[in-house]
mmCIF file of C-alpha atoms in Angstrom:
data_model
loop_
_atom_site.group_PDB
_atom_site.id
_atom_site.type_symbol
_atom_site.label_atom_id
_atom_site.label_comp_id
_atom_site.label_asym_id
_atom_site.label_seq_id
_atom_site.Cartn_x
_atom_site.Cartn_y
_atom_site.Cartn_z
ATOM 1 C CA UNK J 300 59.536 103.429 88.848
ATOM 2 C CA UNK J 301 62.563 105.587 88.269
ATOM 3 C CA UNK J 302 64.852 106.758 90.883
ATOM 4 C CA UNK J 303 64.761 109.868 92.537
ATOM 5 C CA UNK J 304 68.088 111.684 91.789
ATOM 6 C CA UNK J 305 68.435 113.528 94.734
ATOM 7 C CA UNK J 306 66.853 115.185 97.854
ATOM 8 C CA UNK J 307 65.946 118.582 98.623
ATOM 9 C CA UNK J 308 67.424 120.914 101.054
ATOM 10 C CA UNK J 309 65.160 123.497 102.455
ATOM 11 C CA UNK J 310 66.219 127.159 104.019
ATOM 12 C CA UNK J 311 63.881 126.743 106.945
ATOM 13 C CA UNK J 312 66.407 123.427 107.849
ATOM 14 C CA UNK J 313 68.736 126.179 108.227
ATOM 15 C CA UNK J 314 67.794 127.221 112.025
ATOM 16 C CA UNK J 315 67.929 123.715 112.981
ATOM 17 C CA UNK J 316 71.443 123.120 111.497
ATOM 18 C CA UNK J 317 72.844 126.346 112.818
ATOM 19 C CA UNK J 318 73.407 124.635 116.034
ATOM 20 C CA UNK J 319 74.875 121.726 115.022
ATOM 21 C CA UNK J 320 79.358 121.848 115.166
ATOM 22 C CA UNK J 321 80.319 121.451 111.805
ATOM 23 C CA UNK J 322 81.333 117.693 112.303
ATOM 24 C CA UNK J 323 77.208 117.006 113.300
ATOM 25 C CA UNK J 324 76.677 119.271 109.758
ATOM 26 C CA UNK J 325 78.692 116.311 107.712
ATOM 27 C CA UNK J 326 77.013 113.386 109.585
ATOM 28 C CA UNK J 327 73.484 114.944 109.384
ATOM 29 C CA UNK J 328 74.292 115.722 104.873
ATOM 30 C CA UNK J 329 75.083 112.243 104.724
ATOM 31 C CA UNK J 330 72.092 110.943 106.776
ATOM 32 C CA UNK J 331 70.011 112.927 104.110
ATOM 33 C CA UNK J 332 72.079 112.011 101.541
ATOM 34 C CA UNK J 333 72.239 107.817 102.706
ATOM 35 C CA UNK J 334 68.105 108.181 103.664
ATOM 36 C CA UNK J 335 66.899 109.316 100.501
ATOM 37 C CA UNK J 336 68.966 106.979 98.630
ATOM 38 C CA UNK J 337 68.697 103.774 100.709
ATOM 39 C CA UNK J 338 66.358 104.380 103.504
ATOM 40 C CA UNK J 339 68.765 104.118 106.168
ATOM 41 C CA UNK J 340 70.624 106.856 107.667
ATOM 42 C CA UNK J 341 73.488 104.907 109.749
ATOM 43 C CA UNK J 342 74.447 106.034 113.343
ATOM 44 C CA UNK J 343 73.349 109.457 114.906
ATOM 45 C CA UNK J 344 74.429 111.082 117.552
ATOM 46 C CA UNK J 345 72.290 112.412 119.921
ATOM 47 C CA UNK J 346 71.702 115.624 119.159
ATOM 48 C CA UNK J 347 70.762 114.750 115.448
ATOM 49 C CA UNK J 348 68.589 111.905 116.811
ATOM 50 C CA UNK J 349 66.930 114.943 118.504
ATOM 51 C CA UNK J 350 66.599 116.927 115.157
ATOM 52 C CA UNK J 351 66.448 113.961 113.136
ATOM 53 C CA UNK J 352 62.545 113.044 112.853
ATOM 54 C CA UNK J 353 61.674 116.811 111.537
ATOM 55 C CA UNK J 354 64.322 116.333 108.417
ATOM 56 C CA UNK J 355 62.784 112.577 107.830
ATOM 57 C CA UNK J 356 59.276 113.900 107.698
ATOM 58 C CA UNK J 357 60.354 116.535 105.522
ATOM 59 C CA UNK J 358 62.363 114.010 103.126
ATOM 60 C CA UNK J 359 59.298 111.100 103.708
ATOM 61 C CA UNK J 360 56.487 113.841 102.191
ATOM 62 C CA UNK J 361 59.145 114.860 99.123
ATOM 63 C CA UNK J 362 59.257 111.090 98.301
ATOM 64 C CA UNK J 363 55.821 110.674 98.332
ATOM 65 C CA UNK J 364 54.890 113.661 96.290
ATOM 66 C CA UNK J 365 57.390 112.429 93.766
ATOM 67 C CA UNK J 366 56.238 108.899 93.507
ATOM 68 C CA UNK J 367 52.963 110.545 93.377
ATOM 69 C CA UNK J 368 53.810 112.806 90.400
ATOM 70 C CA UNK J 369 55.481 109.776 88.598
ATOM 71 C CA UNK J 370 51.937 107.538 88.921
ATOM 72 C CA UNK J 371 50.069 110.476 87.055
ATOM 73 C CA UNK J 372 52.776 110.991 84.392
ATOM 74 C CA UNK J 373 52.817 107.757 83.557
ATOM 75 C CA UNK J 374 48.887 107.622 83.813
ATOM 76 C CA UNK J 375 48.462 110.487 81.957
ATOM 77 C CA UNK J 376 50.857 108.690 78.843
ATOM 78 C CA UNK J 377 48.662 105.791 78.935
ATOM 79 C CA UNK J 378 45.692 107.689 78.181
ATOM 80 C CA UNK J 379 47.304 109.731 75.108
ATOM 81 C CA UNK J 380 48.828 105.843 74.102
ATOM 82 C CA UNK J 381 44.644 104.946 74.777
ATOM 83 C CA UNK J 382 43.209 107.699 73.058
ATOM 84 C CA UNK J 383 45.771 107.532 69.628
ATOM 85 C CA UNK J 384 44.781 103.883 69.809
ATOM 86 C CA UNK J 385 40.392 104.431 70.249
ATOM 87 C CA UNK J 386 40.532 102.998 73.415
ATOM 88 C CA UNK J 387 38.805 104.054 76.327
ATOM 89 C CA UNK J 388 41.466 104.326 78.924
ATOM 90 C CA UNK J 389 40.804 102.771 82.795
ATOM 91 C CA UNK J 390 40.229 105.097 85.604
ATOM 92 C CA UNK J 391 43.292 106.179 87.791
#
């Protein structure tokens, strides 16, 4: 599976992040940043341990949807590959 190249930031984050001294701001972007990428987000502090799990679900469901998206793409090629070829093509 290809990798995701990147993470999405949403505008409803915004309210959360508003509170947060600019310092949190730079930890939290590279606890995104290090959790989509690796799956680790290093230290937090506590206030963006607080904050932390409603950003993770958020990032957790994007992941899914696009390893989800990349199954029936590549599902979806084998069956053109099946059809070109007369094949009947397996069920997803």
């Amino acid at each position: 599976m290809k990798k995701k190249p990147g993470v999405m930031i949403y505008f409803d984050m915004r309210r959360m992040v508003k509170l947060l001294t600019d310092e949190e701001k730079g930890k939290l972007f590279e606890a995104i940043l290090d959790y989509g990428e690796t799956g680790c987000t290093g230290e937090l502090t506590d206030t963006l341990r607080i904050i932390w799990p409603l950003i993770q679900n958020r990032l957790d469901t994007d992941s899914l949807r696009y390893t989800e998206v990349g199954f029936k793409r590549k599902y979806a090629a084998y069956v053109r590959w099946a059809k070109e070829h007369h094949e009947a093509p397996k069920d997803y």
